[in-house]
PDB file of C-alpha atoms in Angstrom:
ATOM      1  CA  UNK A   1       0.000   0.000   0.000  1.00  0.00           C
ATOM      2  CA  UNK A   2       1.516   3.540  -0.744  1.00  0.00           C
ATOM      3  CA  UNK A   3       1.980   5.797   2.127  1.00  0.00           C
ATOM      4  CA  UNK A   4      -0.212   8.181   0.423  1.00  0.00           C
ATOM      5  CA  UNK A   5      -3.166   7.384  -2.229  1.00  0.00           C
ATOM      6  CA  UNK A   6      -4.766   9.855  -4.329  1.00  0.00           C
ATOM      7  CA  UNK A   7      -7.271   9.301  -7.250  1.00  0.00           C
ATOM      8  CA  UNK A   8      -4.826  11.169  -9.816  1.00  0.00           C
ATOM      9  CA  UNK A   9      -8.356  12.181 -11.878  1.00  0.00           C
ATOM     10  CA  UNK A  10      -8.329  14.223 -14.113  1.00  0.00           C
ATOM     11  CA  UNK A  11     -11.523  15.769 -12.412  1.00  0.00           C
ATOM     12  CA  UNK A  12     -13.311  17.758 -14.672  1.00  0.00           C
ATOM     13  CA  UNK A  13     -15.973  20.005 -13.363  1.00  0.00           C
ATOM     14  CA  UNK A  14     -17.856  22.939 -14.295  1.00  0.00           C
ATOM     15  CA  UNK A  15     -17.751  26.120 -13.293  1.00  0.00           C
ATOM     16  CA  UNK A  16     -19.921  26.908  -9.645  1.00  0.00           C
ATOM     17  CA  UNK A  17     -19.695  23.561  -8.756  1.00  0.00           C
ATOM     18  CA  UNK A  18     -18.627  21.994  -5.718  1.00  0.00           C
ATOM     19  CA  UNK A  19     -15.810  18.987  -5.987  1.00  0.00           C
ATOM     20  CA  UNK A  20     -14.218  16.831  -3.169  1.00  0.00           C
ATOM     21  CA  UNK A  21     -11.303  14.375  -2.984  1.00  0.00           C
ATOM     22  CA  UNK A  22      -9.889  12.407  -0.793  1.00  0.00           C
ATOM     23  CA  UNK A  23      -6.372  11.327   0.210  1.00  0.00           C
ATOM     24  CA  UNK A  24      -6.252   7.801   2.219  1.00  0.00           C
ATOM     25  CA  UNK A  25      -2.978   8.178   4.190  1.00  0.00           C
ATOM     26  CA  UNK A  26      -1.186   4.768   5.308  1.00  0.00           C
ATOM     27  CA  UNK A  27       0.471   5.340   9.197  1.00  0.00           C
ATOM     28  CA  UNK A  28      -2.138   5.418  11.970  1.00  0.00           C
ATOM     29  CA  UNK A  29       0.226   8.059  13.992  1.00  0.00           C
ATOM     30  CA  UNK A  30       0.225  10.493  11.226  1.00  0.00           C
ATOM     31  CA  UNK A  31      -0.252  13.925  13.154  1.00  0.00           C
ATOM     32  CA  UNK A  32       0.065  16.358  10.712  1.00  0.00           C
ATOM     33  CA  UNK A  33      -1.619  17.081   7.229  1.00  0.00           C
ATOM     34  CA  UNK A  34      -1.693  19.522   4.962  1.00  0.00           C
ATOM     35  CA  UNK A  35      -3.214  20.494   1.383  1.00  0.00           C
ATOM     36  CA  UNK A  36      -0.639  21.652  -0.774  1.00  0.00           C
ATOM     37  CA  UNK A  37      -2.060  22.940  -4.753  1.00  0.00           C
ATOM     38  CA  UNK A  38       0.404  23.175  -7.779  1.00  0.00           C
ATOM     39  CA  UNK A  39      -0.339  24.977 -10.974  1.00  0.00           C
ATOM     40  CA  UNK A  40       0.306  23.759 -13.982  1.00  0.00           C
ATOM     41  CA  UNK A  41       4.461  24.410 -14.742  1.00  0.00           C
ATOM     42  CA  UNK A  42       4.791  26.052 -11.296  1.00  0.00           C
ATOM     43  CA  UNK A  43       6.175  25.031  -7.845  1.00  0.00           C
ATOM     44  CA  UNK A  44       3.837  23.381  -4.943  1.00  0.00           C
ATOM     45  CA  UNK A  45       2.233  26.152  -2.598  1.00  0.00           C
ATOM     46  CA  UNK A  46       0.679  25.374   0.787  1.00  0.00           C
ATOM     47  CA  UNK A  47      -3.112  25.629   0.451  1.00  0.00           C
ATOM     48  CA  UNK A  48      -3.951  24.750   3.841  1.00  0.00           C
ATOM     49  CA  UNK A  49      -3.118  22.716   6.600  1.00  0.00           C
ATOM     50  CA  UNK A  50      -5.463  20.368   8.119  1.00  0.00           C
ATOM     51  CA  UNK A  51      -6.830  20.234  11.300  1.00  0.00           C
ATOM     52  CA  UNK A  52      -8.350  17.098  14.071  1.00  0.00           C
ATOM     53  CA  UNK A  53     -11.501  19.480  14.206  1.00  0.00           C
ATOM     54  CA  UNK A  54     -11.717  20.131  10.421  1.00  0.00           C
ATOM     55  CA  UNK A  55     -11.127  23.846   8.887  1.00  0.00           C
ATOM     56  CA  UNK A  56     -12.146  26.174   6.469  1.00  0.00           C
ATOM     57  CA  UNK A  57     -10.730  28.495   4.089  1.00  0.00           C
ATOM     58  CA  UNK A  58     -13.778  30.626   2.071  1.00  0.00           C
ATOM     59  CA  UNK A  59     -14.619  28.120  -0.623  1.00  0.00           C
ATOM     60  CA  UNK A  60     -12.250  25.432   1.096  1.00  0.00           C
ATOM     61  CA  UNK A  61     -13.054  22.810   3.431  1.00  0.00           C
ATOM     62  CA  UNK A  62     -10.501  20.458   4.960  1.00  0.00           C
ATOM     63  CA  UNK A  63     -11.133  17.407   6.779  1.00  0.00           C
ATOM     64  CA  UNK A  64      -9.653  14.613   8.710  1.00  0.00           C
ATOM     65  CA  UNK A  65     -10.832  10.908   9.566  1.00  0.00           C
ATOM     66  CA  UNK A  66      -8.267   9.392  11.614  1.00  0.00           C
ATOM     67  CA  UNK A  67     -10.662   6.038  12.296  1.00  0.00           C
ATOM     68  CA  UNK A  68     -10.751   5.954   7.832  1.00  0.00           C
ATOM     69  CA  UNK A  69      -7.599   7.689   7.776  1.00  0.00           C
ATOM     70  CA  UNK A  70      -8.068   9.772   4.771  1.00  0.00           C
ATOM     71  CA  UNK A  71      -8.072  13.571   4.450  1.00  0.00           C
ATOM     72  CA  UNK A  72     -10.661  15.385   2.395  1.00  0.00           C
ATOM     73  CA  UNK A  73     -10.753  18.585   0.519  1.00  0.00           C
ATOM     74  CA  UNK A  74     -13.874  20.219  -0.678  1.00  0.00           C
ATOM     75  CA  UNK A  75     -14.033  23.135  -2.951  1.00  0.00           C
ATOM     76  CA  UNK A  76     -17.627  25.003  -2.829  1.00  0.00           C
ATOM     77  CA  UNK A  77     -18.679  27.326  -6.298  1.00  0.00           C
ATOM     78  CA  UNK A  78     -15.610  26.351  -8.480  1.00  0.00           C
ATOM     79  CA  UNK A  79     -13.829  29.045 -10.614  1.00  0.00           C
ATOM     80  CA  UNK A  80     -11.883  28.869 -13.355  1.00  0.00           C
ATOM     81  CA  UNK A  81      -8.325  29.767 -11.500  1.00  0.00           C
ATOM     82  CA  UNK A  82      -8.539  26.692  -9.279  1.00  0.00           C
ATOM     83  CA  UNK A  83      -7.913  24.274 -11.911  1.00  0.00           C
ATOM     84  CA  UNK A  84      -4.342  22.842 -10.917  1.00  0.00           C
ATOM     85  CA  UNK A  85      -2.942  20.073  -9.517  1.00  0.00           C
ATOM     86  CA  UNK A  86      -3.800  19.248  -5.442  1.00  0.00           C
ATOM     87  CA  UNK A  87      -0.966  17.445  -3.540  1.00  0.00           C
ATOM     88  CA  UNK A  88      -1.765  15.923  -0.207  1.00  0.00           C
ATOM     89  CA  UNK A  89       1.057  15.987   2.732  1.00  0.00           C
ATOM     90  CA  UNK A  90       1.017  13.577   5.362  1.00  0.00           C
ATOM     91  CA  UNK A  91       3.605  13.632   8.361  1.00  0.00           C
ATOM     92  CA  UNK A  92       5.384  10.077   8.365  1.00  0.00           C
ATOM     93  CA  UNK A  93       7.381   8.898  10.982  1.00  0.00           C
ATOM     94  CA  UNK A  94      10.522   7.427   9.171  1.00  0.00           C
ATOM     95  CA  UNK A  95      12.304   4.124   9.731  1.00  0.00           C
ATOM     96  CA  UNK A  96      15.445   6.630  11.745  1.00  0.00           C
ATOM     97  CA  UNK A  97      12.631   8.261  13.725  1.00  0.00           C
ATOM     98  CA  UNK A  98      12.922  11.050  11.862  1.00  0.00           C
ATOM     99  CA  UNK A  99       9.355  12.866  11.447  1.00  0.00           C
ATOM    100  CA  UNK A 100       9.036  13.417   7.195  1.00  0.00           C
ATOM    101  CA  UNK A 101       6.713  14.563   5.059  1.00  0.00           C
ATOM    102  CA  UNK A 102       5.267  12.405   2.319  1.00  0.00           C
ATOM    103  CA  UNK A 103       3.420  13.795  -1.171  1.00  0.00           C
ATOM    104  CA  UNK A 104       0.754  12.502  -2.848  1.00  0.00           C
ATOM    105  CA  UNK A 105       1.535  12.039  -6.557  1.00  0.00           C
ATOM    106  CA  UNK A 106      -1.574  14.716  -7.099  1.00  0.00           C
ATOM    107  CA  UNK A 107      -5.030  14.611  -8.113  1.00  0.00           C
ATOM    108  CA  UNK A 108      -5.427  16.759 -11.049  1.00  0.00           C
ATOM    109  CA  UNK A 109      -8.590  19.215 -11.363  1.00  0.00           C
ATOM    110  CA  UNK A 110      -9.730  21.518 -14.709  1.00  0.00           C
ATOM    111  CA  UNK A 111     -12.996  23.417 -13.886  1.00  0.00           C
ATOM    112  CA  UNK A 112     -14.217  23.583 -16.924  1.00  0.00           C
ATOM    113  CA  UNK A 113     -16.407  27.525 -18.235  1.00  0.00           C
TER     114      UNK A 113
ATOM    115  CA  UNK B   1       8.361  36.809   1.259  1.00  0.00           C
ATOM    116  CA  UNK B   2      10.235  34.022   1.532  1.00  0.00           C
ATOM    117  CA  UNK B   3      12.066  33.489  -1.603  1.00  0.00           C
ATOM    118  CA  UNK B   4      13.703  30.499  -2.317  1.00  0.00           C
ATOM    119  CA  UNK B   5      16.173  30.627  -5.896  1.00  0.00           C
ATOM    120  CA  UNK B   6      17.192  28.034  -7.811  1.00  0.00           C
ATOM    121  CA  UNK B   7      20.100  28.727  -9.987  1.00  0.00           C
ATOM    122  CA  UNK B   8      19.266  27.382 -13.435  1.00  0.00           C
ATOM    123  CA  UNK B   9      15.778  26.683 -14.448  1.00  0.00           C
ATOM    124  CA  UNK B  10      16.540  24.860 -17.275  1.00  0.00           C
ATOM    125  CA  UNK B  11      19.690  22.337 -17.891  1.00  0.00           C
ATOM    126  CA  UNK B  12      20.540  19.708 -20.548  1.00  0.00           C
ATOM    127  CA  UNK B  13      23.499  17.554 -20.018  1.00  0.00           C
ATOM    128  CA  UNK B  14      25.118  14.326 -21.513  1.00  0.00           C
ATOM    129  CA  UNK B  15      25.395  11.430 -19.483  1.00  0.00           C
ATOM    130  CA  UNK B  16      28.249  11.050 -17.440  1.00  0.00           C
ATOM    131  CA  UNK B  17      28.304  14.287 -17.190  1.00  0.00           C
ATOM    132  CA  UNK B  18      28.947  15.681 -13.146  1.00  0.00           C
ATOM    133  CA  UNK B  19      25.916  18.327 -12.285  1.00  0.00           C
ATOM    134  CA  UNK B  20      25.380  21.201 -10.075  1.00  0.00           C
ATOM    135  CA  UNK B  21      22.137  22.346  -8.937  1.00  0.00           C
ATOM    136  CA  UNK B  22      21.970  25.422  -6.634  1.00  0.00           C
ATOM    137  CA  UNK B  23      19.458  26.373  -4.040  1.00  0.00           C
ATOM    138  CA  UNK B  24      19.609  29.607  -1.992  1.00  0.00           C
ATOM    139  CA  UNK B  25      16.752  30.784   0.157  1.00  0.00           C
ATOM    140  CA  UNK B  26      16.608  34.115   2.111  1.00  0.00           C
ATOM    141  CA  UNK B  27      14.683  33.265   5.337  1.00  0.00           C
ATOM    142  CA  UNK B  28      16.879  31.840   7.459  1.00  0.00           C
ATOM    143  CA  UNK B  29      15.664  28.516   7.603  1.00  0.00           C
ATOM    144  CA  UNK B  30      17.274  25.795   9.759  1.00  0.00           C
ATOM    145  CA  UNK B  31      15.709  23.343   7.215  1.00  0.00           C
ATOM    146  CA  UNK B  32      16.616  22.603   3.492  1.00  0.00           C
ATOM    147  CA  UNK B  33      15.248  19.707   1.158  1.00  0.00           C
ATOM    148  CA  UNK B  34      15.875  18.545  -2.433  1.00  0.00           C
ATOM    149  CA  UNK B  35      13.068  16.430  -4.278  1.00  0.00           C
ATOM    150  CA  UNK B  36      12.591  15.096  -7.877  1.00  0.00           C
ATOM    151  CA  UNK B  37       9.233  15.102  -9.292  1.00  0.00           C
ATOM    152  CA  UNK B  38       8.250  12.886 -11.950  1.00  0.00           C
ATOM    153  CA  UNK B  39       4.661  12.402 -13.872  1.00  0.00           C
ATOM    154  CA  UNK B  40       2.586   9.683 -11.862  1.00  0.00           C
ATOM    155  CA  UNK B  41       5.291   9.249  -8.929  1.00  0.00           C
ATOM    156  CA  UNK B  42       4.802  13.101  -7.311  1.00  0.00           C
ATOM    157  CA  UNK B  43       7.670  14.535  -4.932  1.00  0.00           C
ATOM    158  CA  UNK B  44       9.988  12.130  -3.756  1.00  0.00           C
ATOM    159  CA  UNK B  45      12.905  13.383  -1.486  1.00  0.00           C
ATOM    160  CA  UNK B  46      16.163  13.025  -2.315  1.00  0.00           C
ATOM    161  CA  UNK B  47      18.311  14.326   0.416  1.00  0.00           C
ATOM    162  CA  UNK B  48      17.401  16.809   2.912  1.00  0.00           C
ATOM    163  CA  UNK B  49      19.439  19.318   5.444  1.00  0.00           C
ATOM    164  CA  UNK B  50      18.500  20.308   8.747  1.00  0.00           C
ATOM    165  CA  UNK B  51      21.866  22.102   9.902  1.00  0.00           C
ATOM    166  CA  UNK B  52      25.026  23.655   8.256  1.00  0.00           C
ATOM    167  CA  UNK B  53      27.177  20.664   7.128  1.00  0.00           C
ATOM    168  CA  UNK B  54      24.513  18.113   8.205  1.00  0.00           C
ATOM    169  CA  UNK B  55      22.217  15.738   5.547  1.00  0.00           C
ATOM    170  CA  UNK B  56      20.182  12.946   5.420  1.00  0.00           C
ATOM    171  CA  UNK B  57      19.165  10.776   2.830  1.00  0.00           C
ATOM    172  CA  UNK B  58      15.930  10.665   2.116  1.00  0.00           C
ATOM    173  CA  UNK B  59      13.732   7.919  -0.002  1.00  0.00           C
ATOM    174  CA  UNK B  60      15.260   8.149  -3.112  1.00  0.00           C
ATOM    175  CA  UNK B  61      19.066   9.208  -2.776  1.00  0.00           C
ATOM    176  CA  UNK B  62      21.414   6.563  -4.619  1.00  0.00           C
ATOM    177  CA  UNK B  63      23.432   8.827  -7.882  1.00  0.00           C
ATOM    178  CA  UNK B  64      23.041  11.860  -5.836  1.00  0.00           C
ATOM    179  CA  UNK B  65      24.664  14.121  -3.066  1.00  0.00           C
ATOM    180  CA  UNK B  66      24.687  17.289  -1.219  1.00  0.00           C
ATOM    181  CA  UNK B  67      26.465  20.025  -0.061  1.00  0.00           C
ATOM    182  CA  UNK B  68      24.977  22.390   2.789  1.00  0.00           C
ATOM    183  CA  UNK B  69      28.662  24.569   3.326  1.00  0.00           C
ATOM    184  CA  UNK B  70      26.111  27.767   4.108  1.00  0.00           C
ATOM    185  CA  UNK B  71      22.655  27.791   6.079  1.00  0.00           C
ATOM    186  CA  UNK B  72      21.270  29.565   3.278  1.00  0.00           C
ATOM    187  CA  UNK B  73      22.727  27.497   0.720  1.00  0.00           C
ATOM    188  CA  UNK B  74      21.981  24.087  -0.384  1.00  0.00           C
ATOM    189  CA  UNK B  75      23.417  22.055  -3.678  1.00  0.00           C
ATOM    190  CA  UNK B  76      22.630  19.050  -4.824  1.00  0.00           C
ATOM    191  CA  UNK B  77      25.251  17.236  -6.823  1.00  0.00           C
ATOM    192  CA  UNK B  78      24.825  14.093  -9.835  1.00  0.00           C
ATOM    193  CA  UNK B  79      28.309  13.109 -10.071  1.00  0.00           C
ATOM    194  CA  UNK B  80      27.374  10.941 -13.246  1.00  0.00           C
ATOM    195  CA  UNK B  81      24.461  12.297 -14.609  1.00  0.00           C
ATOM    196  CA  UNK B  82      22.017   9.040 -16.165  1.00  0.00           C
ATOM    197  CA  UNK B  83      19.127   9.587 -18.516  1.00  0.00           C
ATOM    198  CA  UNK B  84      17.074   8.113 -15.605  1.00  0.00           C
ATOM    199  CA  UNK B  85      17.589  11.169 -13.985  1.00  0.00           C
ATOM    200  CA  UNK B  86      16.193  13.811 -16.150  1.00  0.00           C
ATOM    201  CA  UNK B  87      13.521  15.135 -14.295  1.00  0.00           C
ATOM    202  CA  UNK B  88      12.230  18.493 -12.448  1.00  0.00           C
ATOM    203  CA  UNK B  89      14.161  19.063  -9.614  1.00  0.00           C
ATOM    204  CA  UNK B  90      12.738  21.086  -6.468  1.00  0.00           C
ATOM    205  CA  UNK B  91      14.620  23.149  -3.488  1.00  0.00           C
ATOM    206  CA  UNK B  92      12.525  23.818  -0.516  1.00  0.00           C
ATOM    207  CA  UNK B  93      13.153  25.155   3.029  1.00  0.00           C
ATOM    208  CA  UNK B  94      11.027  25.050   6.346  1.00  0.00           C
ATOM    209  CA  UNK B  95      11.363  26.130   9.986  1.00  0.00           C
ATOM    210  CA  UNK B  96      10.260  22.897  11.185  1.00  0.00           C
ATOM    211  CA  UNK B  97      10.604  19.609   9.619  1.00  0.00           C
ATOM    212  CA  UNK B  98       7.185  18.896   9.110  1.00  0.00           C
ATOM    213  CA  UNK B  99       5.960  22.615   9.130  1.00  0.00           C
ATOM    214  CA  UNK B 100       4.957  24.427   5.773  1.00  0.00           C
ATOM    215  CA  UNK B 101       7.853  24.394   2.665  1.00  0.00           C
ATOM    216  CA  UNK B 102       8.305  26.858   0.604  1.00  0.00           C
ATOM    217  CA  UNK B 103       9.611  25.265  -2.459  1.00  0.00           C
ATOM    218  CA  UNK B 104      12.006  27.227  -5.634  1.00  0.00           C
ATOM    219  CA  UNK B 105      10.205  27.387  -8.816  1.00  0.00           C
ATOM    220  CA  UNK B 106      12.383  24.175 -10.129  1.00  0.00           C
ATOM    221  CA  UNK B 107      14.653  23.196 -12.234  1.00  0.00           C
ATOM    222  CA  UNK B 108      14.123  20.945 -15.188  1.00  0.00           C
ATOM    223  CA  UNK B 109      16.742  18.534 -16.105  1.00  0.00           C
ATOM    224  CA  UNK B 110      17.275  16.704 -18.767  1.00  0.00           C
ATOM    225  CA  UNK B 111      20.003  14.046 -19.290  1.00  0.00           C
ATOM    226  CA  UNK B 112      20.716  12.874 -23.149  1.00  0.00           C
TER     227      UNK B 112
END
């Protein structure tokens, strides 16, 4: 199993609607997660991070299920600019002990006029 | 703004050849990575620094090394470049390990 699944989509979804994905992460004693978005040709940016209590960012909602362990991301009323590329981040503790973050390979969303 | 700089955004180079990649950022962090990303396998690190002169491998760092002479400064080295390591290349730096990066805009390798 990887240590951190995304469906890679495309997702392709018009304008003003809402979309959510998920990221199933693989270590139960994960404590930190974040939502990290990447446009096309461009470096990853922190989007948000993602909180035991859930959180939310204007159109963006984040959530955690740590019995499921997946995170969630849910974009309300879609617009054009947030087509791009959405990278989940999960804190792994490494084989040295060492805490680590590990990507997602992406899940890739167009919202389409 | 935290600005992290990547020296060359673009490279081609012949195999065998030995490459530099440079990576300066400006905010004083403690904490400097390198990762590759490749279509269908994300970021995977490479190597990553969390103190002048100190590294660590990280998941993927076999053809590749580091150099962290300067807090600011971190370089990641192919002593032999392969064609299985053209690829975009990304700096980032953090206060804390596991605390928000803030990645260079890349640089995209490619190894004939």
């Amino acid at each position: 199993r990887k240590e951190v699944e995304q469906d890679p989509g495309p997702f392709n979804v018009p304008e003003g609607a809402t979309v959510a994905f998920n990221c199933t992460y693989s270590n139960s004693a994960s404590q930190s997660f974040f939502w990290y978005r990447q446009d096309c040709r461009k470096e990853p940016k922190l989007l948000m991070s993602v909180y035991s209590s859930g959180n939310e960012d204007g159109r963006f909602t984040a959530q955690l299920n740590r019995a499921s362990q997946y995170i969630s991301l849910l974009i309300r009323d879609s617009k054009l600019s947030d087509s791009a590329t959405y990278l989940c981040v999960v804190n792994m503790n490494a084989v040295s002990g060492n805490e680590k973050l590990t990507f997602g390979t992406g899940t890739r969303l167009t919202i389409i006029p | 703004d935290v600005k992290v700089t990547q020296s060359s955004r673009y490279l081609v180079k012949r195999t065998g050849e030995k490459v530099f990649l440079e990576c300066v950022q400006d905010m004083d962090h403690e904490n400097m990575f390198w990762y590759r990303q490749d279509p269908g396998l994300g970021l995977r690190l490479i190597y990553f620094s969390y103190d002048v002169k100190m590294k660590e491998k990280g998941d993927i760092p076999e053809g590749y090394s580091v150099s962290r002479e300067k807090k600011e400064r971190f370089s990641l080295i192919l002593e032999s470049a392969s064609t299985n390591q053209t690829s975009m290349y990304l700096c980032a730096s953090n206060f804390r390990l596991t605390g928000e990066l803030f990645f260079g805009e890349g640089s995209r390798l490619t190894v004939l």
